[in-house]
Amino acid sequence: MLKKPLTAVAVASLMTLAACGNSAGSGDSGTGADGVAMGPGVTDDEISVTVISDFSGPIAQGGIAGSLGVEAKIDQVNREQGGICGRKVVVDKRDTKYDPQITTQQYRAAAPKNLMVAQFVGTAGLNAVRANIERDKMPTLSASINTQTLDLPNVYVAMPPFEVELINGLTWAAKEAGASASKKVKVGFVTSADETGKVYLDALNHAAKATEGLEVVAQPTYTNADTDFTAQVNSLKDAGAEIVMLGVTPAQIAGIIGQSAQFGYKPTFVSSSGAWASSLGKPLKGLLDKYYVSGGYGTLNDDNAGIQALTKARKAYAPDAKPDNFEVGGWINGTVVVEALRKACEAKDLTREGVMKAMTGLKVSFDDILPPIDLGDGNSIVSFQSRINKIGADGVQEPVAEFFESEAAKSWDAARRK
Amino acid sequence: MSRDASPASDGPPALRTTGVSAGYGAAGTAVTDLSLRVPQGQVVSLLGPNGAGKTTVMRAVSGLLGLHRGRLTGGRVELFGKDVTGARASQRVRAGLAQCLEGRMVFPGLSVAENLASGGHVRRYRGGALTEARDEVLTLLPRLGDLLDRKAGYLSGGEQQMLAIARALMSRPKLLLMDEPSLGLAPRIVEQVRDIIVSINEAGTSILLVEQNARMALSISGYAYLLEGGRVYAEGTPEALEQDNDIAAAYLGAGTAPVTPRGADS
Amino acid sequence: MTLFLQLGFQGIALGLVYGLIALGFVIMFKGSHTFNFAHGQFVAIGAYVVLVLLPRMPYVLAFIGAVAITVGLALVVERLLIRGLIGRSVTVVVLATLGISTMLHNAVLMVWGVGSHDSVGPVGAGTTKVGSVVLPNSALATVAVSVVVLAAVAWFFQRTRHGLALRATASSQEAALAQGIDVGRMFALSWALAAFLAVTASIFLASFPRVVSPSIGDLALIAIPAIVIGGMDSLMGAVVGGLVVGLTQVLGSNYLSDIGGGRLHEVLPYVLMLLVLLVRPYGLFGSRSIERV
């Protein structure tokens, strides 16, 4: 704990030096030879976009895989179509180490050199630079797919948020358990003891109320310092929760599921897609038959045109990379970036305003990775669809049902927007 | 002023330094071109005012200069005829050297028994051998026998000095360096220390004694060196030195307290 | 009551692991006057080496191999990077160990990537029931091995020639040198001992259901409040401090979950650390250095 702030200070001070002389402006760079208005990061030959993510910190596994998805998509467009608007698209990667302070420095350094943020990882970091993003008019695609980030100005979430995944997951599990007016099913929620956790809890409680036959019996929380989940598991077990919704990250999954098994407690676990990392398949082998992931988008195992294109592009771009499902999320953001830039190019406006204009009402199809979305006004949930997956060999997700959307998710959205 | 006569000896001297110069980094040279001998079986004293370089000589002999960021800049140190100029402190102890540091420097958090055991480190005593060596040492310093379980930090100054001496004897040294063993002790205790030094010497250990209490030192030494400003200013037998009026007046004074010498900070 | 015993046992198991790590910190601090911030990375590296060796050999050999490699690494770091700084200001040494920590962390990321891996505990997921209390075998192994290792370390310090020499060196380098103790070798010995404790702790820090991941190095730094609570220079204090932190975390995650939005138990070890600093700056078991009378 002591190390981090010190390192952060050291790194931050270095970067303050490096950032000197750069002014984070949103000013236009003029008009290109082809008559296209050009914003920061755009030249006659290049469009630079940035990925601000954790590449070496605690969630780097997801951060790197997510970035890889964006990079693979953009590489594909560069290779197959010679880029966009006659310009090569380049990705400027910035490592935040999942630290809001470093994130701020990295954002400031990246802003003057890039047209948009193709992918931003980390809710806390995003909150730290929200004012900059607003001032810079920086179109930003968030990989932290929750409604907290969706509500920020200029920030877009191109997938169903985690809350929708959790709500859909709970309604699915309730149906599976046969919950009804005559059959009460006890449920428990595990969330982090912070703002994000509260939002998840709010969504889950809404879903529990909206679904017939559910009774919420335990709502334990955790902090990032927790490595022992005896307390949480026992509170769920003692309350008799039959369904446990996990609004957690991969760092907690093994502890909660593993210790539950040790205490002889085997409820149905359902988490959002952000909670599972395929590497957890090995230590949890044999303990995952009642664990499900509710995902807003498909998995690498799917057999459809979108995943095939992704797999092909990734093999071409990074043949040695280990497959990880966060790639799919990155690919989705990459696809949105490409479509937005194309639309902006047609309007001859590759400025930030132009990109945001292009994003408004942008409809994107992902070739069945997830049902098509409409970005709408940029502040609305783009889709209420989720699919339930189980964990197969090697920890990869395998679907057990088709995409669906629940009334509870929609009514929760309506309630929260009031 | 120095006398020609060297002390008599059989075989190689316990200690011989030849043209030793040493200093501490930027502080310059503390000891210059120093040659001295401790014949086997003798007590030799190193006298002189504060800052004359006595402790530096001790460190040059024991190999502790480096710890104080000091360094030997010239000359040669031999123990029992063996060149140890570049040797590490531990190697010198294995060659038969032991020392009582200035300020006693017992291990305060360790018990008396543990302090004694640490003194036998290089001997690797096993089982009963350690107790045997300890009993042997305790015959010289019997009072420590009752304090074995006491933490050394809780001993009186006199007891700590006894412990420092006993600890040094645990390695059964052939040459013992003693740096200011009487410093800060009551006259009655100084007498005891003096008697102990005599007994150690009588048991066959050669001794190089650094003392400000010149009277006490000379009373038990066979030979003495007078240091001033890092150089040997005079040397000789105690009788010869005492006969030299200048020296006697300047360095030996009267009684047990040393006269404040000239150039105390040289 | 069952839950209390359950939590208490888990807290003790976790606390003993912290104690092993804290003990390493204290041994290095006493032995070479270095507060080694890179110690957490030794813990991480130990876990990764066990992970690599496990598929190739029996558990005991993999553990011994990891100890050998981690100890070797610690010795190289000590000799090449730290030894020359002895006697320099605390800030210089601390900055150096912070730099080494970052280097080692990045080396871990380069070699093994950022992802999580399998568990590397000596026993699997099984449990043993005592009355109504479920004791995970991994926690039982943690307690049993930690107690044996701690007893062995205590025996080493109290009863062996090198243990005594280490304590003498910790007390006074000059006096130790004067006894013919090779102080440089004692520095190395203290680092080797700390590295051995780090590897021992690592296999329990990555015991089921915990896994090997780069965050293990950061996790190990929770030992810092443990050391301050116990006293920087007290071997006993390190273990007690570790237990205090472990019990605080696990008991607190249950009994304090309604206070402070469920985060109190996360900060409580640091609160305790500050309290101890205010009341007894030298820690519960640390010594106000005993001066000569």
PDB file of N, CA, C and O in Angstrom, chain C residues 7 10 16 39 82 86 94 112 118 120-121 128-129 141 147 231 243 246 254 256 265 280 292:
ATOM      1  N   LEU C   7     -14.047 -17.767  11.556  1.00  0.00           N
ATOM      2  CA  LEU C   7     -13.356 -16.544  11.146  1.00  0.00           C
ATOM      3  C   LEU C   7     -12.006 -16.429  11.844  1.00  0.00           C
ATOM      4  O   LEU C   7     -10.998 -16.059  11.243  1.00  0.00           O
ATOM      5  N   GLN C  10      -9.442 -18.699  10.204  1.00  0.00           N
ATOM      6  CA  GLN C  10      -8.986 -18.156   8.916  1.00  0.00           C
ATOM      7  C   GLN C  10      -8.094 -16.934   9.137  1.00  0.00           C
ATOM      8  O   GLN C  10      -7.104 -16.739   8.432  1.00  0.00           O
ATOM      9  N   LEU C  16      -0.664 -15.608  10.056  1.00  0.00           N
ATOM     10  CA  LEU C  16       0.638 -16.278  10.107  1.00  0.00           C
ATOM     11  C   LEU C  16       1.406 -16.062   8.807  1.00  0.00           C
ATOM     12  O   LEU C  16       2.631 -15.896   8.803  1.00  0.00           O
ATOM     13  N   HIS C  39      10.764  -6.656  -0.951  1.00  0.00           N
ATOM     14  CA  HIS C  39      10.494  -7.972  -0.359  1.00  0.00           C
ATOM     15  C   HIS C  39       9.213  -8.591  -0.915  1.00  0.00           C
ATOM     16  O   HIS C  39       9.146  -9.800  -1.139  1.00  0.00           O
ATOM     17  N   ILE C  82      22.631  -3.527  -2.914  1.00  0.00           N
ATOM     18  CA  ILE C  82      22.369  -2.967  -1.585  1.00  0.00           C
ATOM     19  C   ILE C  82      23.636  -2.805  -0.761  1.00  0.00           C
ATOM     20  O   ILE C  82      23.834  -1.797  -0.098  1.00  0.00           O
ATOM     21  N   ILE C  86      25.201   0.441   2.176  1.00  0.00           N
ATOM     22  CA  ILE C  86      25.131   0.354   3.629  1.00  0.00           C
ATOM     23  C   ILE C  86      25.867   1.533   4.247  1.00  0.00           C
ATOM     24  O   ILE C  86      26.967   1.889   3.826  1.00  0.00           O
ATOM     25  N   VAL C  94      16.004   3.287   0.812  1.00  0.00           N
ATOM     26  CA  VAL C  94      14.585   3.029   0.540  1.00  0.00           C
ATOM     27  C   VAL C  94      14.278   3.259  -0.938  1.00  0.00           C
ATOM     28  O   VAL C  94      13.616   2.447  -1.586  1.00  0.00           O
ATOM     29  N   TRP C 112       5.924 -13.671 -17.019  1.00  0.00           N
ATOM     30  CA  TRP C 112       4.708 -14.464 -16.801  1.00  0.00           C
ATOM     31  C   TRP C 112       3.424 -13.755 -17.218  1.00  0.00           C
ATOM     32  O   TRP C 112       2.339 -14.286 -17.043  1.00  0.00           O
ATOM     33  N   ASP C 118      -2.741 -20.699 -11.740  1.00  0.00           N
ATOM     34  CA  ASP C 118      -3.289 -21.689 -10.828  1.00  0.00           C
ATOM     35  C   ASP C 118      -2.891 -21.365  -9.381  1.00  0.00           C
ATOM     36  O   ASP C 118      -2.063 -20.493  -9.136  1.00  0.00           O
ATOM     37  N   VAL C 120      -0.895 -22.625  -5.951  1.00  0.00           N
ATOM     38  CA  VAL C 120       0.320 -23.434  -5.781  1.00  0.00           C
ATOM     39  C   VAL C 120       0.473 -23.942  -4.344  1.00  0.00           C
ATOM     40  O   VAL C 120       1.573 -24.238  -3.910  1.00  0.00           O
ATOM     41  N   GLY C 121      -0.624 -24.016  -3.616  1.00  0.00           N
ATOM     42  CA  GLY C 121      -0.550 -24.503  -2.239  1.00  0.00           C
ATOM     43  C   GLY C 121      -0.141 -25.959  -2.179  1.00  0.00           C
ATOM     44  O   GLY C 121      -0.305 -26.698  -3.142  1.00  0.00           O
ATOM     45  N   THR C 128     -11.349 -30.168   6.514  1.00  0.00           N
ATOM     46  CA  THR C 128     -11.452 -31.064   7.655  1.00  0.00           C
ATOM     47  C   THR C 128     -12.461 -30.445   8.614  1.00  0.00           C
ATOM     48  O   THR C 128     -12.368 -29.254   8.919  1.00  0.00           O
ATOM     49  N   LYS C 129     -13.435 -31.255   9.029  1.00  0.00           N
ATOM     50  CA  LYS C 129     -14.441 -30.700   9.929  1.00  0.00           C
ATOM     51  C   LYS C 129     -14.099 -31.010  11.374  1.00  0.00           C
ATOM     52  O   LYS C 129     -13.796 -32.145  11.731  1.00  0.00           O
ATOM     53  N   ALA C 141      -2.747 -26.457   6.676  1.00  0.00           N
ATOM     54  CA  ALA C 141      -1.343 -26.572   6.260  1.00  0.00           C
ATOM     55  C   ALA C 141      -0.611 -25.268   6.536  1.00  0.00           C
ATOM     56  O   ALA C 141       0.543 -25.262   6.981  1.00  0.00           O
ATOM     57  N   VAL C 147       3.855 -22.512  11.889  1.00  0.00           N
ATOM     58  CA  VAL C 147       4.298 -22.703  13.268  1.00  0.00           C
ATOM     59  C   VAL C 147       5.658 -23.413  13.289  1.00  0.00           C
ATOM     60  O   VAL C 147       6.577 -23.000  14.007  1.00  0.00           O
ATOM     61  N   GLY C 231       6.744  -3.842  16.000  1.00  0.00           N
ATOM     62  CA  GLY C 231       8.049  -3.271  16.350  1.00  0.00           C
ATOM     63  C   GLY C 231       9.067  -3.677  15.301  1.00  0.00           C
ATOM     64  O   GLY C 231       9.263  -4.856  15.066  1.00  0.00           O
ATOM     65  N   LEU C 243      -0.391 -11.505  12.943  1.00  0.00           N
ATOM     66  CA  LEU C 243      -1.645 -12.088  13.448  1.00  0.00           C
ATOM     67  C   LEU C 243      -2.692 -11.003  13.680  1.00  0.00           C
ATOM     68  O   LEU C 243      -3.871 -11.179  13.353  1.00  0.00           O
ATOM     69  N   GLY C 246      -4.034 -10.024  10.241  1.00  0.00           N
ATOM     70  CA  GLY C 246      -4.858 -11.087   9.665  1.00  0.00           C
ATOM     71  C   GLY C 246      -6.206 -11.194  10.366  1.00  0.00           C
ATOM     72  O   GLY C 246      -7.258 -11.262   9.719  1.00  0.00           O
ATOM     73  N   ASN C 254     -16.433  -9.428   8.803  1.00  0.00           N
ATOM     74  CA  ASN C 254     -17.748  -9.876   9.258  1.00  0.00           C
ATOM     75  C   ASN C 254     -18.364  -8.901  10.256  1.00  0.00           C
ATOM     76  O   ASN C 254     -19.441  -8.365  10.032  1.00  0.00           O
ATOM     77  N   LEU C 256     -17.458  -5.903  11.297  1.00  0.00           N
ATOM     78  CA  LEU C 256     -17.434  -4.457  11.069  1.00  0.00           C
ATOM     79  C   LEU C 256     -18.056  -4.093   9.735  1.00  0.00           C
ATOM     80  O   LEU C 256     -17.918  -2.983   9.253  1.00  0.00           O
ATOM     81  N   HIS C 265     -12.672  -2.417   7.856  1.00  0.00           N
ATOM     82  CA  HIS C 265     -11.658  -3.442   8.102  1.00  0.00           C
ATOM     83  C   HIS C 265     -10.480  -3.327   7.142  1.00  0.00           C
ATOM     84  O   HIS C 265      -9.406  -3.837   7.405  1.00  0.00           O
ATOM     85  N   ARG C 280       3.252   3.886  21.303  1.00  0.00           N
ATOM     86  CA  ARG C 280       4.544   3.214  21.481  1.00  0.00           C
ATOM     87  C   ARG C 280       5.280   3.243  20.148  1.00  0.00           C
ATOM     88  O   ARG C 280       5.188   2.296  19.370  1.00  0.00           O
ATOM     89  N   ARG C 292      23.924   1.576  27.234  1.00  0.00           N
ATOM     90  CA  ARG C 292      24.716   1.090  28.355  1.00  0.00           C
ATOM     91  C   ARG C 292      24.472   1.998  29.554  1.00  0.00           C
ATOM     92  O   ARG C 292      24.212   3.190  29.427  1.00  0.00           O
TER      93      ARG C 292
END
